[in-house]
């Protein structure tokens, strides 16, 4: 049985055991490409769309994903993902915050995430899944989590199931919704 002691292996656990039949996947915050690599390896989608607002992130991801061809790297805010993704979506992932080893001031924000989520829910197939990881070890991450929480809590329980996980005793606390 895999040890689950951070969001990365929690997400991997769900990907391997729960998420099935993914044709179209979207990585809303590609960063250095690790989540995208997991999606391509584990879920094997027909196509993965990857968004980031920093060219540095896309360059890093391109190197990491060189063995794959069924993905597209797009330099664009995720709130505009619908200009590029025309198909319905089976799986999407957000890993919020700033680029590891990058500029800490270039970070995700609740307004853009919420705008993208509203559009995403319109395009998500009925058995589709979304993972969102928040880092609430710093103030802007806490604000982002509180604001998005209000939106997620407002969604109709007859249409969506929203699970929230947290590691209560970790210093850099991660939260995940799906
Ligand atoms: C925590 S990192 C993502 C880590 C990544 N998933 C990985 O596996 O390495 C967050 C990323 O979100 C990007 N980002 C911030 N705001 C964004 C936005 N509005 N749209 C798309 N990407 C954004 C940042 O540039 C950063 O690369």
Short mmCIF file of N, CA and C and ligand atoms in Angstrom, two decimals:
data_model
loop_
_atom_site.label_atom_id
_atom_site.label_comp_id
_atom_site.label_asym_id
_atom_site.label_seq_id
_atom_site.Cartn_x
_atom_site.Cartn_y
_atom_site.Cartn_z
N UNK A 1 0.85 -1.20 0.00
CA UNK A 1 0.00 0.00 0.00
C UNK A 1 0.88 1.25 0.00
N UNK A 2 0.61 2.21 -0.91
CA UNK A 2 1.44 3.41 -1.01
C UNK A 2 1.28 4.28 0.24
N UNK A 3 2.39 4.92 0.66
CA UNK A 3 2.31 5.87 1.77
C UNK A 3 1.75 7.18 1.21
N UNK A 4 0.77 7.74 1.90
CA UNK A 4 0.20 9.02 1.45
C UNK A 4 0.58 10.08 2.47
N UNK A 5 1.67 10.82 2.17
CA UNK A 5 2.11 11.84 3.13
C UNK A 5 2.28 13.22 2.51
N UNK A 6 1.82 13.38 1.27
CA UNK A 6 1.76 14.73 0.68
C UNK A 6 0.74 14.72 -0.46
N UNK A 7 0.42 15.93 -0.96
CA UNK A 7 -0.64 15.99 -1.99
C UNK A 7 -0.22 15.28 -3.27
N UNK A 8 1.09 15.29 -3.55
CA UNK A 8 1.54 14.66 -4.79
C UNK A 8 1.16 13.18 -4.79
N UNK A 9 1.49 12.46 -3.71
CA UNK A 9 1.15 11.03 -3.76
C UNK A 9 -0.33 10.76 -3.48
N UNK A 10 -1.02 11.71 -2.85
CA UNK A 10 -2.47 11.58 -2.72
C UNK A 10 -3.13 11.66 -4.11
N UNK A 11 -2.66 12.63 -4.90
CA UNK A 11 -3.20 12.78 -6.26
C UNK A 11 -2.88 11.55 -7.10
N UNK A 12 -1.63 11.06 -6.98
CA UNK A 12 -1.26 9.86 -7.74
C UNK A 12 -2.13 8.67 -7.36
N UNK A 13 -2.41 8.57 -6.05
CA UNK A 13 -3.27 7.47 -5.58
C UNK A 13 -4.64 7.55 -6.25
N UNK A 14 -5.22 8.75 -6.27
CA UNK A 14 -6.54 8.88 -6.92
C UNK A 14 -6.45 8.65 -8.42
N UNK A 15 -5.38 9.14 -9.02
CA UNK A 15 -5.24 8.93 -10.47
C UNK A 15 -5.21 7.44 -10.81
N UNK A 16 -4.46 6.69 -10.00
CA UNK A 16 -4.30 5.26 -10.31
C UNK A 16 -5.54 4.44 -9.98
N UNK A 17 -6.29 4.86 -8.96
CA UNK A 17 -7.36 4.00 -8.45
C UNK A 17 -8.77 4.51 -8.72
N UNK A 18 -8.90 5.74 -9.15
CA UNK A 18 -10.23 6.33 -9.17
C UNK A 18 -10.57 6.97 -10.52
N UNK A 19 -9.60 7.66 -11.11
CA UNK A 19 -9.88 8.38 -12.35
C UNK A 19 -9.74 7.42 -13.53
N UNK A 20 -10.79 7.33 -14.33
CA UNK A 20 -10.76 6.36 -15.44
C UNK A 20 -11.21 7.04 -16.74
N UNK A 21 -10.88 6.43 -17.86
CA UNK A 21 -11.40 6.82 -19.18
C UNK A 21 -11.22 8.31 -19.50
N UNK A 22 -10.00 8.77 -19.39
CA UNK A 22 -9.72 10.18 -19.67
C UNK A 22 -9.27 10.34 -21.12
N UNK A 23 -10.09 11.04 -21.90
CA UNK A 23 -9.66 11.34 -23.29
C UNK A 23 -9.03 12.73 -23.35
N UNK A 24 -9.71 13.69 -22.76
CA UNK A 24 -9.20 15.07 -22.82
C UNK A 24 -8.90 15.55 -21.40
N UNK A 25 -7.64 15.96 -21.20
CA UNK A 25 -7.20 16.44 -19.88
C UNK A 25 -6.62 17.84 -20.01
N UNK A 26 -6.71 18.61 -18.93
CA UNK A 26 -6.16 19.98 -18.93
C UNK A 26 -5.35 20.19 -17.66
N UNK A 27 -4.10 20.66 -17.83
CA UNK A 27 -3.30 21.10 -16.69
C UNK A 27 -3.37 22.62 -16.69
N UNK A 28 -4.06 23.18 -15.72
CA UNK A 28 -4.32 24.63 -15.70
C UNK A 28 -3.12 25.43 -15.21
N UNK A 29 -2.14 24.78 -14.59
CA UNK A 29 -0.94 25.46 -14.05
C UNK A 29 0.25 24.53 -14.28
N UNK A 30 0.80 24.53 -15.49
CA UNK A 30 1.76 23.46 -15.83
C UNK A 30 3.07 23.57 -15.05
N UNK A 31 3.50 24.78 -14.73
CA UNK A 31 4.72 24.94 -13.91
C UNK A 31 5.90 24.21 -14.51
N UNK A 32 6.53 23.34 -13.73
CA UNK A 32 7.69 22.60 -14.24
C UNK A 32 7.30 21.29 -14.93
N UNK A 33 6.02 21.01 -15.00
CA UNK A 33 5.54 19.88 -15.81
C UNK A 33 5.35 18.56 -15.09
N UNK A 34 5.54 18.54 -13.77
CA UNK A 34 5.47 17.24 -13.07
C UNK A 34 4.05 16.67 -13.06
N UNK A 35 3.06 17.54 -12.84
CA UNK A 35 1.68 17.05 -12.87
C UNK A 35 1.32 16.56 -14.27
N UNK A 36 1.76 17.31 -15.27
CA UNK A 36 1.47 16.91 -16.66
C UNK A 36 2.09 15.54 -16.96
N UNK A 37 3.32 15.36 -16.49
CA UNK A 37 4.00 14.07 -16.75
C UNK A 37 3.19 12.93 -16.12
N UNK A 38 2.72 13.14 -14.91
CA UNK A 38 1.90 12.12 -14.24
C UNK A 38 0.62 11.84 -15.03
N UNK A 39 0.01 12.89 -15.52
CA UNK A 39 -1.24 12.71 -16.29
C UNK A 39 -0.96 11.86 -17.53
N UNK A 40 0.12 12.21 -18.24
CA UNK A 40 0.44 11.48 -19.47
C UNK A 40 0.81 10.03 -19.18
N UNK A 41 1.53 9.82 -18.08
CA UNK A 41 1.99 8.47 -17.73
C UNK A 41 0.86 7.60 -17.20
N UNK A 42 0.07 8.17 -16.29
CA UNK A 42 -0.91 7.35 -15.55
C UNK A 42 -2.27 7.33 -16.27
N UNK A 43 -2.74 8.49 -16.67
CA UNK A 43 -4.11 8.54 -17.23
C UNK A 43 -4.13 8.27 -18.74
N UNK A 44 -2.98 8.48 -19.38
CA UNK A 44 -2.85 8.24 -20.82
C UNK A 44 -4.00 8.86 -21.64
N UNK A 45 -4.17 10.17 -21.54
CA UNK A 45 -5.25 10.81 -22.31
C UNK A 45 -4.91 10.84 -23.80
N UNK A 46 -5.95 11.02 -24.62
CA UNK A 46 -5.67 11.23 -26.05
C UNK A 46 -4.95 12.56 -26.23
N UNK A 47 -5.38 13.56 -25.41
CA UNK A 47 -4.76 14.88 -25.55
C UNK A 47 -4.75 15.60 -24.21
N UNK A 48 -3.61 16.22 -23.91
CA UNK A 48 -3.47 17.04 -22.69
C UNK A 48 -3.16 18.48 -23.11
N UNK A 49 -3.95 19.42 -22.62
CA UNK A 49 -3.68 20.85 -22.83
C UNK A 49 -3.04 21.40 -21.56
N UNK A 50 -1.92 22.14 -21.72
CA UNK A 50 -1.18 22.64 -20.56
C UNK A 50 -1.07 24.16 -20.63
N UNK A 51 -1.51 24.85 -19.58
CA UNK A 51 -1.48 26.31 -19.56
C UNK A 51 -0.53 26.83 -18.50
N UNK A 52 0.14 27.93 -18.83
CA UNK A 52 0.88 28.70 -17.83
C UNK A 52 1.09 30.11 -18.39
N UNK A 53 1.26 31.08 -17.49
CA UNK A 53 1.48 32.45 -17.94
C UNK A 53 2.96 32.78 -18.06
N UNK A 54 3.84 31.82 -17.75
CA UNK A 54 5.29 32.09 -17.83
C UNK A 54 5.95 31.19 -18.88
N UNK A 55 6.71 31.85 -19.78
CA UNK A 55 7.44 31.07 -20.80
C UNK A 55 8.43 30.10 -20.14
N UNK A 56 9.04 30.53 -19.03
CA UNK A 56 10.00 29.69 -18.31
C UNK A 56 9.35 28.34 -17.92
N UNK A 57 8.10 28.41 -17.48
CA UNK A 57 7.38 27.19 -17.08
C UNK A 57 7.19 26.28 -18.31
N UNK A 58 6.79 26.88 -19.42
CA UNK A 58 6.57 26.06 -20.62
C UNK A 58 7.88 25.44 -21.10
N UNK A 59 8.98 26.19 -21.01
CA UNK A 59 10.28 25.67 -21.45
C UNK A 59 10.71 24.49 -20.56
N UNK A 60 10.53 24.65 -19.25
CA UNK A 60 10.89 23.56 -18.33
C UNK A 60 10.04 22.33 -18.61
N UNK A 61 8.75 22.55 -18.84
CA UNK A 61 7.84 21.42 -19.07
C UNK A 61 8.18 20.71 -20.38
N UNK A 62 8.54 21.50 -21.39
CA UNK A 62 8.87 20.90 -22.69
C UNK A 62 10.01 19.88 -22.55
N UNK A 63 11.00 20.25 -21.74
CA UNK A 63 12.14 19.33 -21.52
C UNK A 63 11.66 18.06 -20.81
N UNK A 64 10.83 18.25 -19.79
CA UNK A 64 10.39 17.09 -19.00
C UNK A 64 9.50 16.15 -19.81
N UNK A 65 8.76 16.72 -20.76
CA UNK A 65 7.75 15.92 -21.47
C UNK A 65 8.22 15.49 -22.87
N UNK A 66 9.53 15.53 -23.10
CA UNK A 66 10.02 15.34 -24.48
C UNK A 66 9.65 13.98 -25.07
N UNK A 67 9.41 12.97 -24.21
CA UNK A 67 9.09 11.64 -24.76
C UNK A 67 7.62 11.53 -25.24
N UNK A 68 6.83 12.57 -24.97
CA UNK A 68 5.40 12.51 -25.34
C UNK A 68 5.10 13.47 -26.50
N UNK A 69 4.02 13.15 -27.23
CA UNK A 69 3.63 14.07 -28.31
C UNK A 69 2.16 14.47 -28.22
N UNK A 70 1.42 13.84 -27.32
CA UNK A 70 -0.03 14.09 -27.26
C UNK A 70 -0.39 15.20 -26.28
N UNK A 71 0.39 16.27 -26.30
CA UNK A 71 0.10 17.40 -25.41
C UNK A 71 0.42 18.71 -26.13
N UNK A 72 -0.16 19.79 -25.58
CA UNK A 72 0.09 21.11 -26.16
C UNK A 72 0.40 22.08 -25.03
N UNK A 73 1.49 22.84 -25.17
CA UNK A 73 1.85 23.85 -24.16
C UNK A 73 1.34 25.20 -24.63
N UNK A 74 0.61 25.91 -23.78
CA UNK A 74 -0.04 27.15 -24.22
C UNK A 74 0.27 28.27 -23.21
N UNK A 75 0.88 29.34 -23.73
CA UNK A 75 1.23 30.49 -22.90
C UNK A 75 -0.01 31.36 -22.76
N UNK A 76 -0.80 31.11 -21.75
CA UNK A 76 -2.07 31.84 -21.62
C UNK A 76 -2.60 31.67 -20.20
N UNK A 77 -3.30 32.68 -19.75
CA UNK A 77 -3.99 32.62 -18.46
C UNK A 77 -5.06 31.53 -18.51
N UNK A 78 -5.16 30.74 -17.45
CA UNK A 78 -6.14 29.64 -17.51
C UNK A 78 -7.59 30.14 -17.59
N UNK A 79 -7.81 31.41 -17.26
CA UNK A 79 -9.20 31.90 -17.36
C UNK A 79 -9.65 31.93 -18.84
N UNK A 80 -8.69 31.86 -19.76
CA UNK A 80 -9.02 31.87 -21.19
C UNK A 80 -8.86 30.50 -21.84
N UNK A 81 -8.83 29.45 -21.03
CA UNK A 81 -8.53 28.13 -21.59
C UNK A 81 -9.53 27.72 -22.68
N UNK A 82 -10.76 28.23 -22.57
CA UNK A 82 -11.82 27.82 -23.50
C UNK A 82 -11.58 28.33 -24.93
N UNK A 83 -10.65 29.28 -25.09
CA UNK A 83 -10.31 29.73 -26.45
C UNK A 83 -9.50 28.67 -27.17
N UNK A 84 -8.92 27.75 -26.42
CA UNK A 84 -8.03 26.73 -27.00
C UNK A 84 -8.60 25.32 -26.93
N UNK A 85 -9.36 25.07 -25.88
CA UNK A 85 -9.90 23.71 -25.69
C UNK A 85 -11.35 23.72 -26.16
N UNK A 86 -11.61 23.06 -27.26
CA UNK A 86 -12.97 23.06 -27.81
C UNK A 86 -13.74 21.80 -27.44
N UNK A 87 -13.03 20.76 -27.05
CA UNK A 87 -13.69 19.50 -26.68
C UNK A 87 -14.25 19.58 -25.25
N UNK A 88 -15.13 18.63 -24.90
CA UNK A 88 -15.49 18.47 -23.50
C UNK A 88 -14.31 17.84 -22.76
N UNK A 89 -14.28 18.03 -21.45
CA UNK A 89 -13.08 17.69 -20.67
C UNK A 89 -13.41 16.59 -19.65
N UNK A 90 -12.48 15.63 -19.51
CA UNK A 90 -12.66 14.53 -18.54
C UNK A 90 -11.90 14.77 -17.24
N UNK A 91 -10.80 15.50 -17.34
CA UNK A 91 -9.94 15.65 -16.16
C UNK A 91 -9.21 17.00 -16.23
N UNK A 92 -9.15 17.68 -15.09
CA UNK A 92 -8.36 18.92 -15.04
C UNK A 92 -7.66 19.02 -13.69
N UNK A 93 -6.53 19.69 -13.70
CA UNK A 93 -5.76 19.83 -12.46
C UNK A 93 -5.26 21.27 -12.31
N UNK A 94 -5.33 21.76 -11.07
CA UNK A 94 -4.74 23.07 -10.70
C UNK A 94 -3.78 22.80 -9.55
N UNK A 95 -2.56 23.32 -9.67
CA UNK A 95 -1.60 23.26 -8.57
C UNK A 95 -1.24 24.73 -8.33
N UNK A 96 -1.90 25.33 -7.35
CA UNK A 96 -1.88 26.79 -7.22
C UNK A 96 -0.61 27.29 -6.54
N UNK A 97 -0.38 28.60 -6.69
CA UNK A 97 0.81 29.21 -6.07
C UNK A 97 1.78 29.71 -7.13
N UNK A 98 3.07 29.66 -6.80
CA UNK A 98 4.09 30.18 -7.72
C UNK A 98 4.97 29.03 -8.24
N UNK A 99 5.71 29.35 -9.30
CA UNK A 99 6.58 28.35 -9.93
C UNK A 99 7.72 27.99 -8.96
N UNK A 100 7.85 26.71 -8.58
CA UNK A 100 8.96 26.34 -7.70
C UNK A 100 10.30 26.76 -8.33
N UNK A 101 11.14 27.37 -7.56
CA UNK A 101 12.44 27.93 -7.98
C UNK A 101 12.27 29.12 -8.93
N UNK A 102 11.04 29.63 -9.08
CA UNK A 102 10.81 30.77 -9.98
C UNK A 102 10.49 32.03 -9.19
N UNK A 103 9.85 32.98 -9.85
CA UNK A 103 9.50 34.26 -9.24
C UNK A 103 8.29 34.09 -8.32
N UNK A 104 8.50 34.32 -7.01
CA UNK A 104 7.44 34.08 -6.03
C UNK A 104 6.31 35.11 -6.13
N UNK A 105 6.55 36.18 -6.90
CA UNK A 105 5.51 37.20 -7.02
C UNK A 105 4.56 36.91 -8.19
N UNK A 106 4.93 35.95 -9.03
CA UNK A 106 4.02 35.56 -10.12
C UNK A 106 3.25 34.34 -9.63
N UNK A 107 2.04 34.59 -9.21
CA UNK A 107 1.31 33.52 -8.55
C UNK A 107 -0.14 33.47 -9.04
N UNK A 108 -0.80 32.37 -8.79
CA UNK A 108 -2.20 32.25 -9.18
C UNK A 108 -3.05 33.18 -8.30
N UNK A 109 -4.26 33.48 -8.76
CA UNK A 109 -5.15 34.30 -7.92
C UNK A 109 -6.59 33.79 -8.03
N UNK A 110 -7.32 33.98 -6.94
CA UNK A 110 -8.66 33.38 -6.82
C UNK A 110 -9.61 33.85 -7.93
N UNK A 111 -9.46 35.10 -8.38
CA UNK A 111 -10.42 35.62 -9.37
C UNK A 111 -10.29 34.86 -10.68
N UNK A 112 -9.05 34.70 -11.15
CA UNK A 112 -8.83 33.98 -12.42
C UNK A 112 -9.18 32.50 -12.28
N UNK A 113 -8.84 31.92 -11.13
CA UNK A 113 -9.15 30.49 -10.93
C UNK A 113 -10.66 30.30 -10.96
N UNK A 114 -11.38 31.17 -10.26
CA UNK A 114 -12.85 31.02 -10.21
C UNK A 114 -13.46 31.18 -11.61
N UNK A 115 -12.95 32.17 -12.35
CA UNK A 115 -13.47 32.37 -13.72
C UNK A 115 -13.24 31.11 -14.57
N UNK A 116 -12.05 30.53 -14.44
CA UNK A 116 -11.76 29.33 -15.23
C UNK A 116 -12.60 28.15 -14.75
N UNK A 117 -12.80 28.05 -13.43
CA UNK A 117 -13.60 26.93 -12.91
C UNK A 117 -15.04 26.99 -13.42
N UNK A 118 -15.60 28.21 -13.45
CA UNK A 118 -16.99 28.35 -13.94
C UNK A 118 -17.11 27.83 -15.36
N UNK A 119 -16.13 28.19 -16.20
CA UNK A 119 -16.15 27.72 -17.60
C UNK A 119 -15.88 26.22 -17.66
N UNK A 120 -14.97 25.77 -16.79
CA UNK A 120 -14.60 24.35 -16.80
C UNK A 120 -15.80 23.47 -16.44
N UNK A 121 -16.58 23.89 -15.47
CA UNK A 121 -17.73 23.07 -15.06
C UNK A 121 -18.74 22.93 -16.20
N UNK A 122 -18.79 23.94 -17.08
CA UNK A 122 -19.68 23.86 -18.25
C UNK A 122 -19.20 22.80 -19.24
N UNK A 123 -17.89 22.57 -19.26
CA UNK A 123 -17.31 21.68 -20.27
C UNK A 123 -16.92 20.31 -19.71
N UNK A 124 -17.10 20.12 -18.39
CA UNK A 124 -16.67 18.87 -17.77
C UNK A 124 -17.68 17.76 -18.04
N UNK A 125 -17.21 16.63 -18.52
CA UNK A 125 -18.10 15.49 -18.73
C UNK A 125 -18.68 15.02 -17.40
N UNK A 126 -19.80 14.28 -17.47
CA UNK A 126 -20.53 13.99 -16.22
C UNK A 126 -19.70 13.17 -15.22
N UNK A 127 -18.78 12.33 -15.70
CA UNK A 127 -17.94 11.60 -14.73
C UNK A 127 -16.55 12.23 -14.59
N UNK A 128 -16.45 13.49 -14.97
CA UNK A 128 -15.16 14.17 -14.96
C UNK A 128 -14.68 14.49 -13.55
N UNK A 129 -13.37 14.73 -13.45
CA UNK A 129 -12.74 15.01 -12.14
C UNK A 129 -11.83 16.23 -12.25
N UNK A 130 -11.83 17.03 -11.18
CA UNK A 130 -10.91 18.18 -11.09
C UNK A 130 -10.14 18.05 -9.78
N UNK A 131 -8.82 18.21 -9.84
CA UNK A 131 -8.02 18.28 -8.60
C UNK A 131 -7.52 19.72 -8.45
N UNK A 132 -7.61 20.24 -7.24
CA UNK A 132 -7.06 21.58 -6.96
C UNK A 132 -6.20 21.47 -5.71
N UNK A 133 -4.94 21.85 -5.82
CA UNK A 133 -4.07 21.87 -4.63
C UNK A 133 -3.79 23.32 -4.25
N UNK A 134 -4.03 23.63 -2.99
CA UNK A 134 -3.76 24.96 -2.44
C UNK A 134 -2.59 24.85 -1.49
N UNK A 135 -1.76 25.88 -1.39
CA UNK A 135 -0.69 25.93 -0.40
C UNK A 135 -1.05 27.02 0.58
N UNK A 136 -1.43 26.64 1.78
CA UNK A 136 -1.90 27.67 2.71
C UNK A 136 -0.86 27.97 3.79
N UNK A 137 0.41 27.64 3.47
CA UNK A 137 1.51 27.97 4.39
C UNK A 137 1.89 29.44 4.30
N UNK A 138 1.37 30.17 3.28
CA UNK A 138 1.66 31.61 3.18
C UNK A 138 0.34 32.36 2.98
N UNK A 139 0.37 33.68 3.30
CA UNK A 139 -0.87 34.45 3.40
C UNK A 139 -1.68 34.47 2.10
N UNK A 140 -0.99 34.69 0.96
CA UNK A 140 -1.78 34.80 -0.28
C UNK A 140 -2.46 33.46 -0.61
N UNK A 141 -1.79 32.36 -0.25
CA UNK A 141 -2.40 31.05 -0.46
C UNK A 141 -3.61 30.84 0.44
N UNK A 142 -3.53 31.37 1.66
CA UNK A 142 -4.67 31.25 2.58
C UNK A 142 -5.87 32.03 2.05
N UNK A 143 -5.61 33.25 1.54
CA UNK A 143 -6.70 34.09 1.00
C UNK A 143 -7.34 33.38 -0.20
N UNK A 144 -6.46 32.85 -1.06
CA UNK A 144 -6.94 32.17 -2.28
C UNK A 144 -7.83 30.99 -1.89
N UNK A 145 -7.38 30.24 -0.91
CA UNK A 145 -8.14 29.07 -0.47
C UNK A 145 -9.49 29.48 0.12
N UNK A 146 -9.48 30.55 0.95
CA UNK A 146 -10.75 30.99 1.57
C UNK A 146 -11.74 31.46 0.52
N UNK A 147 -11.24 32.24 -0.45
CA UNK A 147 -12.15 32.79 -1.47
C UNK A 147 -12.73 31.68 -2.34
N UNK A 148 -11.85 30.76 -2.76
CA UNK A 148 -12.35 29.69 -3.64
C UNK A 148 -13.23 28.71 -2.89
N UNK A 149 -12.97 28.57 -1.62
CA UNK A 149 -13.79 27.71 -0.80
C UNK A 149 -15.24 28.17 -0.81
N UNK A 150 -15.43 29.49 -0.74
CA UNK A 150 -16.79 30.05 -0.76
C UNK A 150 -17.50 29.64 -2.05
N UNK A 151 -16.77 29.75 -3.15
CA UNK A 151 -17.37 29.37 -4.44
C UNK A 151 -17.67 27.87 -4.48
N UNK A 152 -16.72 27.05 -4.06
CA UNK A 152 -16.91 25.59 -4.14
C UNK A 152 -18.06 25.13 -3.24
N UNK A 153 -18.16 25.76 -2.08
CA UNK A 153 -19.25 25.39 -1.16
C UNK A 153 -20.62 25.75 -1.72
N UNK A 154 -20.64 26.73 -2.64
CA UNK A 154 -21.93 27.19 -3.17
C UNK A 154 -22.45 26.28 -4.29
N UNK A 155 -21.63 25.34 -4.74
CA UNK A 155 -22.06 24.51 -5.88
C UNK A 155 -23.11 23.49 -5.44
N UNK A 156 -24.05 23.24 -6.33
CA UNK A 156 -25.20 22.38 -6.02
C UNK A 156 -24.75 20.93 -5.74
N UNK A 157 -25.09 20.43 -4.57
CA UNK A 157 -24.64 19.07 -4.20
C UNK A 157 -25.29 17.98 -5.05
N UNK A 158 -26.39 18.32 -5.71
CA UNK A 158 -27.01 17.31 -6.58
C UNK A 158 -26.20 17.15 -7.88
N UNK A 159 -25.45 18.19 -8.22
CA UNK A 159 -24.67 18.13 -9.47
C UNK A 159 -23.20 17.80 -9.25
N UNK A 160 -22.64 18.22 -8.11
CA UNK A 160 -21.19 18.06 -7.90
C UNK A 160 -20.89 17.48 -6.52
N UNK A 161 -19.87 16.62 -6.48
CA UNK A 161 -19.36 16.13 -5.19
C UNK A 161 -18.01 16.79 -4.96
N UNK A 162 -17.85 17.46 -3.85
CA UNK A 162 -16.59 18.16 -3.59
C UNK A 162 -15.98 17.62 -2.30
N UNK A 163 -14.83 17.00 -2.43
CA UNK A 163 -14.12 16.44 -1.28
C UNK A 163 -12.94 17.34 -0.96
N UNK A 164 -12.66 17.52 0.33
CA UNK A 164 -11.52 18.36 0.72
C UNK A 164 -10.63 17.54 1.66
N UNK A 165 -9.34 17.52 1.35
CA UNK A 165 -8.37 16.78 2.18
C UNK A 165 -7.37 17.78 2.75
N UNK A 166 -6.94 17.54 3.96
CA UNK A 166 -5.88 18.37 4.50
C UNK A 166 -4.94 17.53 5.37
N UNK A 167 -3.69 17.95 5.43
CA UNK A 167 -2.71 17.29 6.30
C UNK A 167 -2.57 18.18 7.54
N UNK A 168 -3.28 17.85 8.59
CA UNK A 168 -3.45 18.75 9.73
C UNK A 168 -2.13 19.18 10.38
N UNK A 169 -1.12 18.29 10.42
CA UNK A 169 0.06 18.62 11.22
C UNK A 169 1.28 18.95 10.38
N UNK A 170 1.08 19.26 9.07
CA UNK A 170 2.26 19.63 8.27
C UNK A 170 2.48 21.13 8.33
N UNK A 171 3.77 21.52 8.31
CA UNK A 171 4.08 22.95 8.42
C UNK A 171 3.61 23.72 7.19
N UNK A 172 3.93 23.19 6.01
CA UNK A 172 3.41 23.81 4.79
C UNK A 172 2.17 23.00 4.45
N UNK A 173 1.04 23.56 4.81
CA UNK A 173 -0.18 22.76 4.73
C UNK A 173 -0.72 22.77 3.30
N UNK A 174 -1.08 21.61 2.83
CA UNK A 174 -1.67 21.49 1.51
C UNK A 174 -3.14 21.12 1.67
N UNK A 175 -3.93 21.65 0.82
CA UNK A 175 -5.33 21.24 0.77
C UNK A 175 -5.61 20.74 -0.62
N UNK A 176 -6.51 19.84 -0.74
CA UNK A 176 -6.85 19.39 -2.09
C UNK A 176 -8.35 19.21 -2.19
N UNK A 177 -8.91 19.68 -3.27
CA UNK A 177 -10.32 19.43 -3.53
C UNK A 177 -10.44 18.58 -4.77
N UNK A 178 -11.44 17.74 -4.84
CA UNK A 178 -11.74 17.12 -6.12
C UNK A 178 -13.22 16.94 -6.26
C1 LIG B 1 2.75 25.67 -8.15
S1 LIG B 1 3.14 26.03 -9.83
C2 LIG B 1 2.56 24.61 -10.68
C3 LIG B 1 3.40 23.38 -10.48
C4 LIG B 1 3.28 22.38 -11.60
N1 LIG B 1 1.98 21.83 -11.76
C5 LIG B 1 4.36 21.30 -11.59
O1 LIG B 1 4.02 20.10 -11.67
O2 LIG B 1 5.53 21.66 -11.56
C6 LIG B 1 1.94 27.24 -10.28
C7 LIG B 1 2.07 27.75 -11.70
O3 LIG B 1 0.89 28.49 -12.03
C8 LIG B 1 1.26 29.47 -12.96
N2 LIG B 1 0.18 30.48 -13.03
C9 LIG B 1 -0.05 31.53 -12.20
N3 LIG B 1 -1.16 32.19 -12.58
C10 LIG B 1 -1.65 31.54 -13.67
C11 LIG B 1 -2.77 31.75 -14.51
N4 LIG B 1 -3.64 32.74 -14.27
N5 LIG B 1 -2.96 30.90 -15.55
C12 LIG B 1 -2.08 29.87 -15.78
N6 LIG B 1 -1.00 29.63 -15.02
C13 LIG B 1 -0.79 30.46 -13.97
C14 LIG B 1 2.58 29.99 -12.43
O4 LIG B 1 3.29 30.64 -13.45
C15 LIG B 1 3.24 28.69 -11.95
O5 LIG B 1 4.09 28.15 -12.93
#
